[in-house]
Each structure stands twice: as C-alpha cells, then as structure tokens.
PDB file of C-alpha atoms in Angstrom:
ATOM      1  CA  UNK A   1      32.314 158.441 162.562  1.00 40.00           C
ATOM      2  CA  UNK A   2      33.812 157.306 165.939  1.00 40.00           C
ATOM      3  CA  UNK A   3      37.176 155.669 166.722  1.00 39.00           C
ATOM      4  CA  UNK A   4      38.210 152.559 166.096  1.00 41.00           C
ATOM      5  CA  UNK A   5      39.969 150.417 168.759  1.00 39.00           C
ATOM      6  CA  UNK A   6      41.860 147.022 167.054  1.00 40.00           C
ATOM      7  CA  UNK A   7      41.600 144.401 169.551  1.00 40.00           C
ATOM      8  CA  UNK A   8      42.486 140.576 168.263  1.00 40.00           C
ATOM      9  CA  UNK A   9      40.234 137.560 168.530  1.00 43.00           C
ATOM     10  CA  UNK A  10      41.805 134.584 167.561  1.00 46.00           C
ATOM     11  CA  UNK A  11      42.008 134.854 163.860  1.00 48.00           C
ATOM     12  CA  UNK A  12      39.640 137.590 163.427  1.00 60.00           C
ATOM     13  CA  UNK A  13      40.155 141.302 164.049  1.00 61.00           C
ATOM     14  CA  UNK A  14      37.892 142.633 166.189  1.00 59.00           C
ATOM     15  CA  UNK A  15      36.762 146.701 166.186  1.00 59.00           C
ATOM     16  CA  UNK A  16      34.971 148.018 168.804  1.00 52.00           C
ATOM     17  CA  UNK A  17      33.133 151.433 169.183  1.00 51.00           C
ATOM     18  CA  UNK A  18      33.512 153.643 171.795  1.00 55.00           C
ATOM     19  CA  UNK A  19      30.670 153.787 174.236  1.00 64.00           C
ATOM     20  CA  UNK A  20      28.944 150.597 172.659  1.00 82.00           C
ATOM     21  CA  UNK A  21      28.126 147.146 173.649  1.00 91.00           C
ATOM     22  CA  UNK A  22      27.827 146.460 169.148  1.00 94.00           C
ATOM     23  CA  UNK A  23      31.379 146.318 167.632  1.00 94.00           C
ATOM     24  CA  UNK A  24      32.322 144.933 164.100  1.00 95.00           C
ATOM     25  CA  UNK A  25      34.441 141.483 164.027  1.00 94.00           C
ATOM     26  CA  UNK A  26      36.485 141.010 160.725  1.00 94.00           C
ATOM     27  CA  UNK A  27      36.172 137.342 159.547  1.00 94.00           C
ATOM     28  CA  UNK A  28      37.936 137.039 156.431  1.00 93.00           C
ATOM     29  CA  UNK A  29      38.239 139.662 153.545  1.00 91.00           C
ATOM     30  CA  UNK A  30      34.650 140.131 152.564  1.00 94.00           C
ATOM     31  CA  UNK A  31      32.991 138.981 155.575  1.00 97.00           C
ATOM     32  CA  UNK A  32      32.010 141.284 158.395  1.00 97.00           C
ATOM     33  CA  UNK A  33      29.856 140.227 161.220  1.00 97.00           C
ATOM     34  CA  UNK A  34      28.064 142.654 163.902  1.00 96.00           C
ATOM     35  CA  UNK A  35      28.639 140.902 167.790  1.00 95.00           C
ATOM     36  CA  UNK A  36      27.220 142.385 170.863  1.00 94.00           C
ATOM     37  CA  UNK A  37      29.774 142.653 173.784  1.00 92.00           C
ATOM     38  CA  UNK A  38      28.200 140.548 176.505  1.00 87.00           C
ATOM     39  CA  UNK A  39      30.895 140.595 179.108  1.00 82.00           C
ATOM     40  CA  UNK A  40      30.421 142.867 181.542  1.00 78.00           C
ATOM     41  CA  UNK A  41      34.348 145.091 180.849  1.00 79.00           C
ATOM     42  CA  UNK A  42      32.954 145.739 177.435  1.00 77.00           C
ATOM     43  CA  UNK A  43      35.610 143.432 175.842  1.00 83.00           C
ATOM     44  CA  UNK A  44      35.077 141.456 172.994  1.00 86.00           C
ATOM     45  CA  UNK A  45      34.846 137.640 173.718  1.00 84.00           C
ATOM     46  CA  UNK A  46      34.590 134.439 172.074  1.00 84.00           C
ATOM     47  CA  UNK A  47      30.687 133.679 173.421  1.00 88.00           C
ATOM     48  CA  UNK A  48      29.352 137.351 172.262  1.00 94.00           C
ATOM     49  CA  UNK A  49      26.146 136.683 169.905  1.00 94.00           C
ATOM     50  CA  UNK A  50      26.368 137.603 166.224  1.00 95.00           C
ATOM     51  CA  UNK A  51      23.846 139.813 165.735  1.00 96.00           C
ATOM     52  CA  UNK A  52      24.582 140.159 161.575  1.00 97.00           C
ATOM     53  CA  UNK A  53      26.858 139.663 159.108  1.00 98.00           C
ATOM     54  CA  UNK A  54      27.934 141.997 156.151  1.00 98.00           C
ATOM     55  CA  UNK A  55      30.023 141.744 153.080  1.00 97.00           C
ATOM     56  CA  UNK A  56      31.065 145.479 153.089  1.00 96.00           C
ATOM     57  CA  UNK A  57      32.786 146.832 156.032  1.00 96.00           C
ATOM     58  CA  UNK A  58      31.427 150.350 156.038  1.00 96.00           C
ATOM     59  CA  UNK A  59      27.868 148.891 156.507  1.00 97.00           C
ATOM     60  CA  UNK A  60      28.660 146.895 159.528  1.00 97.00           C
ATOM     61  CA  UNK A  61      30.222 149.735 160.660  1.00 96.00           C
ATOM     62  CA  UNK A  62      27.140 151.837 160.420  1.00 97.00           C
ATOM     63  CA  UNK A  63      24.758 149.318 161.229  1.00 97.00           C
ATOM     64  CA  UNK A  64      26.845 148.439 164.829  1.00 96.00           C
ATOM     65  CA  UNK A  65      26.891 152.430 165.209  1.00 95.00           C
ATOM     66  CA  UNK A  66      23.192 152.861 164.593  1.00 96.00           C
ATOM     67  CA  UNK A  67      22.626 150.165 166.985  1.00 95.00           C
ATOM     68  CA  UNK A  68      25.163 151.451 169.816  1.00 94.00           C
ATOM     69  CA  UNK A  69      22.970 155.566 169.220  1.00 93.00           C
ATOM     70  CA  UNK A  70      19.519 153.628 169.989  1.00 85.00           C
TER      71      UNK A  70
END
C-alpha cells in the first residue's frame, strides 16, 4: 500500500497517493469520494472532478490506487 499524505480541503480531509493524479477525499464519516487532481502541481483543489464515491475507506483507497497503476 503506498503513503498517505494528509492535506486539508475545507472541511474534508483530503489523501493523496504518491505518484497519482486519483487521491481519496474524506467527506464525512462513511463517505469517501475518489477526485482526480486536475491542477497541474498535483495538489488537490476545490474544481477536481469526483470520479466515485465509497462508503468504506479501504475501497476508495484501492480503487484511486488501481486507477493511479493503469
């Protein structure tokens, strides 16, 4: 599993993945969405697209590492 990088949106945790434009965005306590990074520092922003959304963190986590591998 890679590292995890905390970096604070608003509200919302943010987690980002090394090497990886897909990070994992923490919305409450059982929501989890999926956002790819579409600035061009590869920090997470405010206008990046949700791709999905997940109600268990470990599977955003995989999904937004299975999409940063492809």
């Amino acid at each position: 599993m890679s590292k995890q990088e905390p970096s604070p949106q608003g509200n919302a945790e943010s987690r980002a993945t090394d090497e990886g434009r897909y990070y994992v965005q923490h919305l409450t306590a059982q929501v989890f969405v999926v956002r790819e990074c579409a600035s061009t520092n590869g920090e997470p922003g405010s206008d990046d697209h949700i791709v999905r959304s997940f109600t268990i963190a470990h599977d955003a986590y995989m999904y937004a590492n299975s999409m940063n591998n492809k």
